[in-house]
PDB file of N, CA and C and ligand atoms in Angstrom:
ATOM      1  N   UNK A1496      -2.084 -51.331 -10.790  1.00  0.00           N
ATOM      2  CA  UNK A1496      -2.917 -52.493 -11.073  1.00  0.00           C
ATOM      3  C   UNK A1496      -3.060 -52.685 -12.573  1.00  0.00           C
ATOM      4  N   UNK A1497      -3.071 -53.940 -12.598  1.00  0.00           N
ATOM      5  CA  UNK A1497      -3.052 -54.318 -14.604  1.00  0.00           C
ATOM      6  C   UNK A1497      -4.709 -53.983 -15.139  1.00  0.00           C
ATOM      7  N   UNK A1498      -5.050 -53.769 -15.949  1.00  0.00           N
ATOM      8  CA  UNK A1498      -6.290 -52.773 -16.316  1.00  0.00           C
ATOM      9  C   UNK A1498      -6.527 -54.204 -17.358  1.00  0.00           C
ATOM     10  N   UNK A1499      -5.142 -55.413 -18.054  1.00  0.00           N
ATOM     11  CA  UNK A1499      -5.887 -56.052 -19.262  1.00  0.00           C
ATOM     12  C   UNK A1499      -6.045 -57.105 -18.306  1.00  0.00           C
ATOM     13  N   UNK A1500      -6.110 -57.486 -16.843  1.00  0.00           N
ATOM     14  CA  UNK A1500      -6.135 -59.062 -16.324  1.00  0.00           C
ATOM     15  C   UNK A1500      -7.221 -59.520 -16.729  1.00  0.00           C
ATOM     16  N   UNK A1501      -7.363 -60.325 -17.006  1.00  0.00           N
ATOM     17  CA  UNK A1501      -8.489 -61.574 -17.416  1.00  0.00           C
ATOM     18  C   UNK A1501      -9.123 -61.125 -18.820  1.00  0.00           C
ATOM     19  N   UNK A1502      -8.906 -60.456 -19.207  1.00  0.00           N
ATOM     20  CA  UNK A1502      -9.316 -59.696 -20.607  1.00  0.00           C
ATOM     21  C   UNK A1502      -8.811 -61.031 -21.946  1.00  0.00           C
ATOM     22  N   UNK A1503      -9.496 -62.049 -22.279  1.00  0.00           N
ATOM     23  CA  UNK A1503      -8.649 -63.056 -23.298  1.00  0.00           C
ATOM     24  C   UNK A1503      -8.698 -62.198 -24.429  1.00  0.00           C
ATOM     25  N   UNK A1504      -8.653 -60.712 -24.830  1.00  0.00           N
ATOM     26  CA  UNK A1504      -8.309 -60.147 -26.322  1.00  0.00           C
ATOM     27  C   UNK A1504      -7.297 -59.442 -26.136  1.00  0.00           C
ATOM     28  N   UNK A1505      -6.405 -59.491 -24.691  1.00  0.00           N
ATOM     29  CA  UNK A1505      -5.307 -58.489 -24.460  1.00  0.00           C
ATOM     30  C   UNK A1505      -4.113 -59.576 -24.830  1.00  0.00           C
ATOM     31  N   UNK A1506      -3.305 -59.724 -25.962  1.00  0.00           N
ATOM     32  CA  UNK A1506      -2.178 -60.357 -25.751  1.00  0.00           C
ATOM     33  C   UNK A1506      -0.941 -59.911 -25.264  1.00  0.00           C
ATOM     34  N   UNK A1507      -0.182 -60.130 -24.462  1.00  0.00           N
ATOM     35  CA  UNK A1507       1.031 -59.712 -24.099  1.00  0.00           C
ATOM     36  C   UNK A1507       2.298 -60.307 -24.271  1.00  0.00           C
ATOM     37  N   UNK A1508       2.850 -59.526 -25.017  1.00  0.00           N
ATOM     38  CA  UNK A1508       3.891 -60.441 -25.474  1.00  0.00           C
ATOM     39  C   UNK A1508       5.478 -60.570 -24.440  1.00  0.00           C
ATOM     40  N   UNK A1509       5.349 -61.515 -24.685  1.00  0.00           N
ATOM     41  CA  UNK A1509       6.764 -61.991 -23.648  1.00  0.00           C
ATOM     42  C   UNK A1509       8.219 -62.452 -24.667  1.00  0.00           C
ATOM     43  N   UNK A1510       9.347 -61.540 -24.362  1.00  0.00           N
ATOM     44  CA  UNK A1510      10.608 -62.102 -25.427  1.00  0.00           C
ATOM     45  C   UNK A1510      11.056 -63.258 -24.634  1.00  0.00           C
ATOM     46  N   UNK A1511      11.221 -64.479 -25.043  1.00  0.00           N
ATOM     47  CA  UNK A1511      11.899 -65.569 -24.460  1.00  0.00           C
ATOM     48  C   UNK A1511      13.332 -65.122 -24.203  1.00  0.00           C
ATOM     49  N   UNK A1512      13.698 -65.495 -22.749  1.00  0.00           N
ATOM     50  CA  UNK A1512      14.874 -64.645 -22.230  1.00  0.00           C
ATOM     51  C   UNK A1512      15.888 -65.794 -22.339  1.00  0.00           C
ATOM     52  N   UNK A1513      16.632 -65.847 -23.283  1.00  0.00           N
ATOM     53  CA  UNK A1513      17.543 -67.397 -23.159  1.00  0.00           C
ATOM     54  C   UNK A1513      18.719 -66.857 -22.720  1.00  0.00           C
ATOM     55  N   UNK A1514      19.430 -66.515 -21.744  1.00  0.00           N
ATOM     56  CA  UNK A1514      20.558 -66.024 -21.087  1.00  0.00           C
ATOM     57  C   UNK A1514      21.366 -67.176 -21.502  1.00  0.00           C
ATOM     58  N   UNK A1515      22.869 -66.455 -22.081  1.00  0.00           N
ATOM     59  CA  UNK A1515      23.900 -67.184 -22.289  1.00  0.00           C
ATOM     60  C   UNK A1515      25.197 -67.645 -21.290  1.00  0.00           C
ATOM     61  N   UNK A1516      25.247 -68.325 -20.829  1.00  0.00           N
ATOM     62  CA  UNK A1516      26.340 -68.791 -19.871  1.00  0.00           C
ATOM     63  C   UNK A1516      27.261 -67.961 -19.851  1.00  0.00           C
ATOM     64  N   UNK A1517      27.998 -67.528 -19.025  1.00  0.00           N
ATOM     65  CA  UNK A1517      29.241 -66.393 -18.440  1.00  0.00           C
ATOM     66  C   UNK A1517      30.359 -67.173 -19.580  1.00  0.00           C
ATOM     67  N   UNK A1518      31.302 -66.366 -20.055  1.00  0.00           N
ATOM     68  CA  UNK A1518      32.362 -66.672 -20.003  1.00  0.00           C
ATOM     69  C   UNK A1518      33.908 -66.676 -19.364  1.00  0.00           C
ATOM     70  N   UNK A1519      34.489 -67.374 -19.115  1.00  0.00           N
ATOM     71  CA  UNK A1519      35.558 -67.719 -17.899  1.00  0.00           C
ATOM     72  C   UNK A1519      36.625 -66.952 -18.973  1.00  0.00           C
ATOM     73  N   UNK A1520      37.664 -66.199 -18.719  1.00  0.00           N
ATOM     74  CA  UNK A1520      39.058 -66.163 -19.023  1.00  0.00           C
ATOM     75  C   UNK A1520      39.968 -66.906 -17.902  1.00  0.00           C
ATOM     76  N   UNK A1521      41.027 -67.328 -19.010  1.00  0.00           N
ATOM     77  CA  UNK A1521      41.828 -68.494 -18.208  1.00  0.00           C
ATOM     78  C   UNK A1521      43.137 -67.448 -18.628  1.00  0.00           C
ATOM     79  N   UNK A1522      44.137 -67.380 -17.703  1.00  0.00           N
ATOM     80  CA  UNK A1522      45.395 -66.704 -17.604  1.00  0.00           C
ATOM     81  C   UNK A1522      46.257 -67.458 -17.161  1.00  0.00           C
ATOM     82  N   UNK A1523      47.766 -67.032 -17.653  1.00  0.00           N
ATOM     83  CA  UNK A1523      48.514 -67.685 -16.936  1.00  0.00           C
ATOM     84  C   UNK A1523      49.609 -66.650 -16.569  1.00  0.00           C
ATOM     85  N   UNK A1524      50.204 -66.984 -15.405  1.00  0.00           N
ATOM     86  CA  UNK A1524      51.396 -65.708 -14.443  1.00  0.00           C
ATOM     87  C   UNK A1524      52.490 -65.891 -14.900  1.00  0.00           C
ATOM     88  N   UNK A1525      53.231 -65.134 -14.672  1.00  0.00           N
ATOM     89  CA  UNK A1525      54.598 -64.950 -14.894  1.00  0.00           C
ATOM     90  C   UNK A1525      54.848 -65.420 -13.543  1.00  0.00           C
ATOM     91  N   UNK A1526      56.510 -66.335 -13.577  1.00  0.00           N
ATOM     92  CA  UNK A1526      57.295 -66.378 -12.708  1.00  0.00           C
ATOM     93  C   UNK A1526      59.017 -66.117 -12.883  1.00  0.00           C
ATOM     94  N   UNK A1527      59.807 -66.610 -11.768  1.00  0.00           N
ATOM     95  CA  UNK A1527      60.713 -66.343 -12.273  1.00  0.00           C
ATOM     96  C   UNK A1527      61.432 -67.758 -12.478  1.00  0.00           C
ATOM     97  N   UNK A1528      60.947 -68.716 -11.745  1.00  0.00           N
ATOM     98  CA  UNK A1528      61.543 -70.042 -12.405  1.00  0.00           C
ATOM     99  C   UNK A1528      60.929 -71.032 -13.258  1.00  0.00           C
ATOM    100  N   UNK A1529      60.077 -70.895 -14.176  1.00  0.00           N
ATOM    101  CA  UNK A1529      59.374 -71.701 -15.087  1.00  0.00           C
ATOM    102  C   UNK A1529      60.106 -71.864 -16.380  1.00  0.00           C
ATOM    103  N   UNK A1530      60.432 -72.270 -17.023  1.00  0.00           N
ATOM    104  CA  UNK A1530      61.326 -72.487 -18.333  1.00  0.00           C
ATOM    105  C   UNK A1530      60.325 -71.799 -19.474  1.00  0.00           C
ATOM    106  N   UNK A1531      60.747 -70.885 -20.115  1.00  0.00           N
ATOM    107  CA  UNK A1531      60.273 -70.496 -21.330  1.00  0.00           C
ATOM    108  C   UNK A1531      59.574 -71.550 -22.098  1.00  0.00           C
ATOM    109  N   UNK A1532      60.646 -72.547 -22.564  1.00  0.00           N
ATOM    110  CA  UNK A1532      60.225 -73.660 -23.612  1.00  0.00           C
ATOM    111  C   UNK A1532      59.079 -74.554 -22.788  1.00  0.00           C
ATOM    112  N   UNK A1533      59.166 -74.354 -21.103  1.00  0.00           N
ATOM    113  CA  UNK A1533      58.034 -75.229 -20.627  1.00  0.00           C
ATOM    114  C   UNK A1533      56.806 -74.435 -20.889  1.00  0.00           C
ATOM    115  N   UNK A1534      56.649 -73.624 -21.005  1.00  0.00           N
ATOM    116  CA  UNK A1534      55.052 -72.498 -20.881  1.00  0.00           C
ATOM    117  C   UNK A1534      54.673 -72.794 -22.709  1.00  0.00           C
ATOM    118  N   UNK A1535      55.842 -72.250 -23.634  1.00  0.00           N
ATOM    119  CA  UNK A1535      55.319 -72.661 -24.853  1.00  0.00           C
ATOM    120  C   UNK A1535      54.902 -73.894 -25.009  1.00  0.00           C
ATOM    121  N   UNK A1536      55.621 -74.903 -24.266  1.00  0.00           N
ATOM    122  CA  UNK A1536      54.870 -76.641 -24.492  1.00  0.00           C
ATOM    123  C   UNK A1536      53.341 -76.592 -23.749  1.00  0.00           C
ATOM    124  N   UNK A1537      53.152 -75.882 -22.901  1.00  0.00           N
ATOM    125  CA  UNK A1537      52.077 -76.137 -22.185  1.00  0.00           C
ATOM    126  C   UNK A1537      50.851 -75.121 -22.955  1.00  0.00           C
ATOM    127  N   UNK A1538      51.158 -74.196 -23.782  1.00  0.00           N
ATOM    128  CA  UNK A1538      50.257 -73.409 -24.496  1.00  0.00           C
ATOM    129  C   UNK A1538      49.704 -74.392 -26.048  1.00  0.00           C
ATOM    130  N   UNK A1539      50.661 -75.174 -26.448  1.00  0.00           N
ATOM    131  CA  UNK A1539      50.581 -76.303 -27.669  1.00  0.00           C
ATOM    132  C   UNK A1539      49.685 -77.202 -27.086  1.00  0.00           C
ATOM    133  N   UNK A1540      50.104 -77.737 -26.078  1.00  0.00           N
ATOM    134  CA  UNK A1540      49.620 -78.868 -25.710  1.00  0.00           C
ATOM    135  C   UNK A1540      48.236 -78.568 -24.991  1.00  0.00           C
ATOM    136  N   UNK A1541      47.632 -77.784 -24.477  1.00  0.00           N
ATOM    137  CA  UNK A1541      46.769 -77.519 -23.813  1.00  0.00           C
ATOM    138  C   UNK A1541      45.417 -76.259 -24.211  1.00  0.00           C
ATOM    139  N   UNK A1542      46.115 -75.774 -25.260  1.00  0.00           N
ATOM    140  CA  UNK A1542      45.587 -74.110 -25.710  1.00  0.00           C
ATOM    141  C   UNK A1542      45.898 -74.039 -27.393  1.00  0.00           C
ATOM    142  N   UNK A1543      46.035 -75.536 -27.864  1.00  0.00           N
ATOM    143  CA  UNK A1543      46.144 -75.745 -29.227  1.00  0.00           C
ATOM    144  C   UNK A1543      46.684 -74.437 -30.097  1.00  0.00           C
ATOM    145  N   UNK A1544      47.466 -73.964 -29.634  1.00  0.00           N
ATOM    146  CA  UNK A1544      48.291 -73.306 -30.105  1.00  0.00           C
ATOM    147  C   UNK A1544      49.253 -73.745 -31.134  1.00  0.00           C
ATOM    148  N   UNK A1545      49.656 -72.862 -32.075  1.00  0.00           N
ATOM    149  CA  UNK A1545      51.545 -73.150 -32.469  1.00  0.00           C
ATOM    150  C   UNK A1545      52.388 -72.989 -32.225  1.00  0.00           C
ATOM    151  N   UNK A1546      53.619 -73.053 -32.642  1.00  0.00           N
ATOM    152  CA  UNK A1546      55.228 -73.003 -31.916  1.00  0.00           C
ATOM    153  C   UNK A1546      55.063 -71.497 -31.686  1.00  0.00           C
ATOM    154  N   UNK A1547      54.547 -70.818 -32.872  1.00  0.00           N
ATOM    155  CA  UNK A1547      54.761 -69.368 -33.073  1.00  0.00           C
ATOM    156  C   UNK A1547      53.752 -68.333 -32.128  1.00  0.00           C
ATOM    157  N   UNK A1548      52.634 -68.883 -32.332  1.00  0.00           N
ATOM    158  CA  UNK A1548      51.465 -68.048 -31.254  1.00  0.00           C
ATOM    159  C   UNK A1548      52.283 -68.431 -29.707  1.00  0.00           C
ATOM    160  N   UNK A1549      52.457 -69.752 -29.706  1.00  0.00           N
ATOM    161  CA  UNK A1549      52.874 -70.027 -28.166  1.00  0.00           C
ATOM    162  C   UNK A1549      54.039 -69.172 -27.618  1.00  0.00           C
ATOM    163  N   UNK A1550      55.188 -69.479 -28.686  1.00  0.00           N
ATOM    164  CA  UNK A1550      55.705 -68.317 -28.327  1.00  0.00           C
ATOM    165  C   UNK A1550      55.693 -66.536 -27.841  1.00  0.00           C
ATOM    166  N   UNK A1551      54.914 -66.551 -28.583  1.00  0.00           N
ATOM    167  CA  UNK A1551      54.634 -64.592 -28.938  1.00  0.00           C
ATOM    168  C   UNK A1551      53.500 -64.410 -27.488  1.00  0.00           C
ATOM    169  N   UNK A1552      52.650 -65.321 -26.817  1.00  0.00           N
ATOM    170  CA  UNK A1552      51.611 -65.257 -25.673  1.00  0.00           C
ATOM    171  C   UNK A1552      52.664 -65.786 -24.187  1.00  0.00           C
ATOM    172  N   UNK A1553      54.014 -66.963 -24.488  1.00  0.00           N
ATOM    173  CA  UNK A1553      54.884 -66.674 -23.431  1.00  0.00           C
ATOM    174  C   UNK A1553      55.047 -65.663 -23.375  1.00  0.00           C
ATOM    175  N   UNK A1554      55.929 -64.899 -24.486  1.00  0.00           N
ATOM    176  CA  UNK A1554      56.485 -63.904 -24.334  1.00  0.00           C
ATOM    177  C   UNK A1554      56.319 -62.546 -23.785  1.00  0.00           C
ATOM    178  N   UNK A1555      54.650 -62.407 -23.991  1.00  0.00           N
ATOM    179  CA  UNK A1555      53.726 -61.371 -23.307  1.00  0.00           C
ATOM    180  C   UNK A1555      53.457 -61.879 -21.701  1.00  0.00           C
ATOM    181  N   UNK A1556      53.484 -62.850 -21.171  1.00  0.00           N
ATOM    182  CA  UNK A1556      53.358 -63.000 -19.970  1.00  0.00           C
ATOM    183  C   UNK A1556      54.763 -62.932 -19.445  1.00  0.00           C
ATOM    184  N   UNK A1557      55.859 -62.946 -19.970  1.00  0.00           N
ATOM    185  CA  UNK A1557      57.104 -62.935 -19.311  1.00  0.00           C
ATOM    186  C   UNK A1557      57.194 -60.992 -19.382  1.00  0.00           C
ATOM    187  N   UNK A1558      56.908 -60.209 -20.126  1.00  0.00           N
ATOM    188  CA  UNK A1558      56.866 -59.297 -20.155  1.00  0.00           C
ATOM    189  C   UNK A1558      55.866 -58.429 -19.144  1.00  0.00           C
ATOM    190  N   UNK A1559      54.661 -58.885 -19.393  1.00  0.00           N
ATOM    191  CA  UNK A1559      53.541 -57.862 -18.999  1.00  0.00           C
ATOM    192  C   UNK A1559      53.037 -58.558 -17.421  1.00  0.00           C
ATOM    193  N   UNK A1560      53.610 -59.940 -16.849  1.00  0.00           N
ATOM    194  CA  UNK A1560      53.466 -60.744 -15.947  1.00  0.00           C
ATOM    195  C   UNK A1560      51.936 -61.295 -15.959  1.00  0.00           C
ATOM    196  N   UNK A1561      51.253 -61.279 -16.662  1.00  0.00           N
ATOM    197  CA  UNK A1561      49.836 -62.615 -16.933  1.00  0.00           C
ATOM    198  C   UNK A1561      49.391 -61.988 -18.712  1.00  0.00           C
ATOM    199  N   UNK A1562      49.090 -63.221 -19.005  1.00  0.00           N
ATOM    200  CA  UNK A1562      48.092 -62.750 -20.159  1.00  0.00           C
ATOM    201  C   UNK A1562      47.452 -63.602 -20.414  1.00  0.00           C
ATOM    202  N   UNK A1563      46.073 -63.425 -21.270  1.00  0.00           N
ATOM    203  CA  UNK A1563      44.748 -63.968 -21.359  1.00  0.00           C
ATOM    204  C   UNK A1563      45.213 -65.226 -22.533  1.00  0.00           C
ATOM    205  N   UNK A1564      44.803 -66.633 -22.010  1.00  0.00           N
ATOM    206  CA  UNK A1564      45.324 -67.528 -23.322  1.00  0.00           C
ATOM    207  C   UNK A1564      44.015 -68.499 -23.730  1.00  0.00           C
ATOM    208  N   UNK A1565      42.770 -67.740 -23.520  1.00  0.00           N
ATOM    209  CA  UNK A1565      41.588 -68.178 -23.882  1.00  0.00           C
ATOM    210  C   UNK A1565      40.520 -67.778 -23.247  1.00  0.00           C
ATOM    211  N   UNK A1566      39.779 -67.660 -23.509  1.00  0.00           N
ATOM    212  CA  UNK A1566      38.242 -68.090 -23.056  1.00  0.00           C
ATOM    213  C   UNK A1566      37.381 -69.137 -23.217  1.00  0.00           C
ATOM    214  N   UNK A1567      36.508 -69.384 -22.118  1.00  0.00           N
ATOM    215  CA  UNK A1567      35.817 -70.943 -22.075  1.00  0.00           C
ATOM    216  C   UNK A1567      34.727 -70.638 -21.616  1.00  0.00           C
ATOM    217  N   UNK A1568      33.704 -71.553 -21.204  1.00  0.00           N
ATOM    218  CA  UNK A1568      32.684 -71.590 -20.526  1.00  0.00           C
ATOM    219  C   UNK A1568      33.055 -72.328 -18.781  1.00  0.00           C
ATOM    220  N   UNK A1569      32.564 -72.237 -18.079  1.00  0.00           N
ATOM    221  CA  UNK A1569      33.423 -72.446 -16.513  1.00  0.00           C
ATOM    222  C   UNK A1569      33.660 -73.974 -16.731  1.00  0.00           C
ATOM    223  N   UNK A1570      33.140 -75.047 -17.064  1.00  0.00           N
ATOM    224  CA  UNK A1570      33.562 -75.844 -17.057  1.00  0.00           C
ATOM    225  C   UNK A1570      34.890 -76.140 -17.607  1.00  0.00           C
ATOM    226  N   UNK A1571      35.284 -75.893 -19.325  1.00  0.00           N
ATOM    227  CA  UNK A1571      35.955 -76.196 -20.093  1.00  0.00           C
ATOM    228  C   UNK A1571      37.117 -75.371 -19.365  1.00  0.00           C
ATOM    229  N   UNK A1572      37.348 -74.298 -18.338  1.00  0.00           N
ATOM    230  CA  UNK A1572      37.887 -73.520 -18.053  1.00  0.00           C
ATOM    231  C   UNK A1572      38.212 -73.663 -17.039  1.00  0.00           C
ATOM    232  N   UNK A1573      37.661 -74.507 -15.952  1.00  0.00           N
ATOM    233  CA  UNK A1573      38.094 -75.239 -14.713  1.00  0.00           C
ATOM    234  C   UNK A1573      39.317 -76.197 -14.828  1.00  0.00           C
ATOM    235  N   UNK A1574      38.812 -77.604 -16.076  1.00  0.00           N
ATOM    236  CA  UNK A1574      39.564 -77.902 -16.968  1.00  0.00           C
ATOM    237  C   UNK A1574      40.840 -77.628 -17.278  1.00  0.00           C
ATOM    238  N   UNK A1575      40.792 -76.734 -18.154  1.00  0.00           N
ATOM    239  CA  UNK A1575      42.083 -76.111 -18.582  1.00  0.00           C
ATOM    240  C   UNK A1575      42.852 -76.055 -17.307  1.00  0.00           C
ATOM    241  N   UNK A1576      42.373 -74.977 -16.346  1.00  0.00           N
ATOM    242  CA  UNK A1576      43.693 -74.675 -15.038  1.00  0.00           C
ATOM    243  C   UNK A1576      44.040 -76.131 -14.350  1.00  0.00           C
ATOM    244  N   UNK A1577      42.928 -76.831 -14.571  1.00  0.00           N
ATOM    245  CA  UNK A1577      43.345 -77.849 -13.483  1.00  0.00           C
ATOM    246  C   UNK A1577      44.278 -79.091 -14.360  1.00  0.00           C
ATOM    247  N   UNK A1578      44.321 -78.880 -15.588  1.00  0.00           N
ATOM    248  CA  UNK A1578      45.173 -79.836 -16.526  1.00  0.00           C
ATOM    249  C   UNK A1578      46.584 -78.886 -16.387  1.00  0.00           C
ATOM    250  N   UNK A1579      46.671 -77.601 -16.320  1.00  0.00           N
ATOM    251  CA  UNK A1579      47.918 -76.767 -16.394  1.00  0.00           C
ATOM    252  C   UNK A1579      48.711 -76.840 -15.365  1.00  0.00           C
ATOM    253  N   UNK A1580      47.366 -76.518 -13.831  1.00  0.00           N
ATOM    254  CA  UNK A1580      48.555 -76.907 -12.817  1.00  0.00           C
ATOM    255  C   UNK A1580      48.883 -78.273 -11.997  1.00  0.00           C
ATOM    256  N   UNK A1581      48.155 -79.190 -13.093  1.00  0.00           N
ATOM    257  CA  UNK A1581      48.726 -80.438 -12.736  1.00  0.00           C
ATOM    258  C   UNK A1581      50.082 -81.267 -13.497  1.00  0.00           C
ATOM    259  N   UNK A1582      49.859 -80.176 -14.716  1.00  0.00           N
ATOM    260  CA  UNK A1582      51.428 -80.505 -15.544  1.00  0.00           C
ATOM    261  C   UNK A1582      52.241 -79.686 -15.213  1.00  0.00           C
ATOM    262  N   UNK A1583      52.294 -78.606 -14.648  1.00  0.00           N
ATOM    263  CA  UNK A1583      53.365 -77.820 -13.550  1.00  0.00           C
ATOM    264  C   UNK A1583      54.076 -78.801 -12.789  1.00  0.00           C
ATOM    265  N   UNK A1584      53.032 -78.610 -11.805  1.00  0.00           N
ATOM    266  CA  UNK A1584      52.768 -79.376 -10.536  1.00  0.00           C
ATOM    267  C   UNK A1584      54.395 -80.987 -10.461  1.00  0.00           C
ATOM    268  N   UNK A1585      53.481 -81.798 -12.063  1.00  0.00           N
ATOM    269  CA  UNK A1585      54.104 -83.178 -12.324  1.00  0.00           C
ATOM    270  C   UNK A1585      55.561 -82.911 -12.466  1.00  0.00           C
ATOM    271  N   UNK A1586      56.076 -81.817 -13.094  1.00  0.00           N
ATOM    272  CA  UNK A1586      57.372 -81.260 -14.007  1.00  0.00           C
ATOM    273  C   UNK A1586      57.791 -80.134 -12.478  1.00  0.00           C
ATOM    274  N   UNK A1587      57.354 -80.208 -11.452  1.00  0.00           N
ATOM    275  CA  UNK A1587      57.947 -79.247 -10.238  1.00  0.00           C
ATOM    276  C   UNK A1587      58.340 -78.042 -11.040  1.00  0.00           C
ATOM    277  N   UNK A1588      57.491 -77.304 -11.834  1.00  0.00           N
ATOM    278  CA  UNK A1588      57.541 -75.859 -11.695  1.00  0.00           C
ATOM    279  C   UNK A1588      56.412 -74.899 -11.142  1.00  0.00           C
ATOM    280  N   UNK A1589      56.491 -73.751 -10.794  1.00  0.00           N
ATOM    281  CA  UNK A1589      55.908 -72.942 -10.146  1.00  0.00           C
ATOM    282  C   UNK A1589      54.747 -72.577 -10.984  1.00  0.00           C
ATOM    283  N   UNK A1590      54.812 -72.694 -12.361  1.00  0.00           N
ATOM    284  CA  UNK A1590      53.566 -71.948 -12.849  1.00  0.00           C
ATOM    285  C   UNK A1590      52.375 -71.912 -12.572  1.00  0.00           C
ATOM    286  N   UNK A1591      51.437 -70.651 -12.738  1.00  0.00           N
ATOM    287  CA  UNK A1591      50.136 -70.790 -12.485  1.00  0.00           C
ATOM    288  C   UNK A1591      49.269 -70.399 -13.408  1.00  0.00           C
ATOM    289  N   UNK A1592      48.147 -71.152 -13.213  1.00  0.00           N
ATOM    290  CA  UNK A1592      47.238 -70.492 -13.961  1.00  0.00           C
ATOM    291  C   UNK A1592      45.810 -70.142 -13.112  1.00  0.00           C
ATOM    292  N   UNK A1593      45.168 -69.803 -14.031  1.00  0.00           N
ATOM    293  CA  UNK A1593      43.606 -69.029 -12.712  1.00  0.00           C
ATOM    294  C   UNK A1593      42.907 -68.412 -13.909  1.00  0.00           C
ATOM    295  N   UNK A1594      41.665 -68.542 -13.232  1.00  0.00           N
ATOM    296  CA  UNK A1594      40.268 -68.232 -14.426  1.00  0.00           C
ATOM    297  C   UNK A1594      39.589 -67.418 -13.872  1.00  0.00           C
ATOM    298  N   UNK A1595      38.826 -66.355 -14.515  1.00  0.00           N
ATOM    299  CA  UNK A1595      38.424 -65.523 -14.146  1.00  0.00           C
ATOM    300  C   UNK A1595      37.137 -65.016 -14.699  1.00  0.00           C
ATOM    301  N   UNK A1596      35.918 -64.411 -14.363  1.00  0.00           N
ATOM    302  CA  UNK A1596      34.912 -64.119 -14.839  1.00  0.00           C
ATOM    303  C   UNK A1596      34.851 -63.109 -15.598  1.00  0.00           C
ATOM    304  N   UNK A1597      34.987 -62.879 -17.461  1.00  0.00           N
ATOM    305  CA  UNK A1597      35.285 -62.048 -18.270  1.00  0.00           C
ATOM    306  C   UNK A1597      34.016 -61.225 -17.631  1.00  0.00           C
TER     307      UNK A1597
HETATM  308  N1  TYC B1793      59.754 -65.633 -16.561  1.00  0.00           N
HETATM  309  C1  TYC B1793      60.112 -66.997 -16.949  1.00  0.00           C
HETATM  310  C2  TYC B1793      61.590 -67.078 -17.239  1.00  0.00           C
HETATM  311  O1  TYC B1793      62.235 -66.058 -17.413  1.00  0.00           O
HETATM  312  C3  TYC B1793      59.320 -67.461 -18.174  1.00  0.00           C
HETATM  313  C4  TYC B1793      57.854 -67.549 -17.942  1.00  0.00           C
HETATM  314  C5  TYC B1793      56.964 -67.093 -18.923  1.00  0.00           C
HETATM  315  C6  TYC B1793      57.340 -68.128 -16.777  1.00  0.00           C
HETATM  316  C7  TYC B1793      55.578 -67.196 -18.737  1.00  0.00           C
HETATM  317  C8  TYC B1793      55.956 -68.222 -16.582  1.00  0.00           C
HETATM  318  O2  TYC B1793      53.730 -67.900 -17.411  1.00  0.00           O
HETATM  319  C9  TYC B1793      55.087 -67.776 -17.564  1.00  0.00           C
HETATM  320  N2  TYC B1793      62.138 -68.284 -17.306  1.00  0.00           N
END
């Protein structure tokens, strides 16, 4: 039982709890029929990348079969996959992408 209730000289202090929104990681898979030069266009175009980062983050997913090509908040990160596998999708390649709760 609280010993200060109704006591107005007991202050209790409360830390304002401002919880920060989750962050999403967005990945993309390795396959075996997606075009190299298509995954680097889709890392430029979508993950504001350069020729050179885009390259070197294909290259780790063709190797290691997924790697991490951002983090977002779930929206901006819903987004992303659903702009990626709709430019797959348009261009009939297999690629995927998928987001995940860091
Ligand atoms: N493995 C593909 C190839 O050899 C290239 C590739 C890289 C595909 C990354 C998907 O997310 C991917 N053509």
């Amino acid at each position: 039982p609280r010993e200060d209730e109704g006591d107005p000289s007991v202050v209790v202090e409360t830390r304002p709890k401002t919880k920060r929104p989750p962050l999403y990681k967005v990945m993309l898979l390795n396959d075996d029929y997606t075009p190299m030069e298509f995954v680097v266009a889709v890392l430029e175009r979508f993950f504001g990348m350069n020729h050179a980062e885009a390259f070197e983050i294909m290259l780790t997913v063709h190797k290691k079969g997924l790697a991490v090509v951002g983090v977002f908040s779930h929206e901006i990160a819903e987004t992303k996959v659903a702009q990626v596998m709709d430019f797959a999708r348009r261009h009939q390649h297999p690629l995927q992408c998928t987001m995940e709760k860091e």
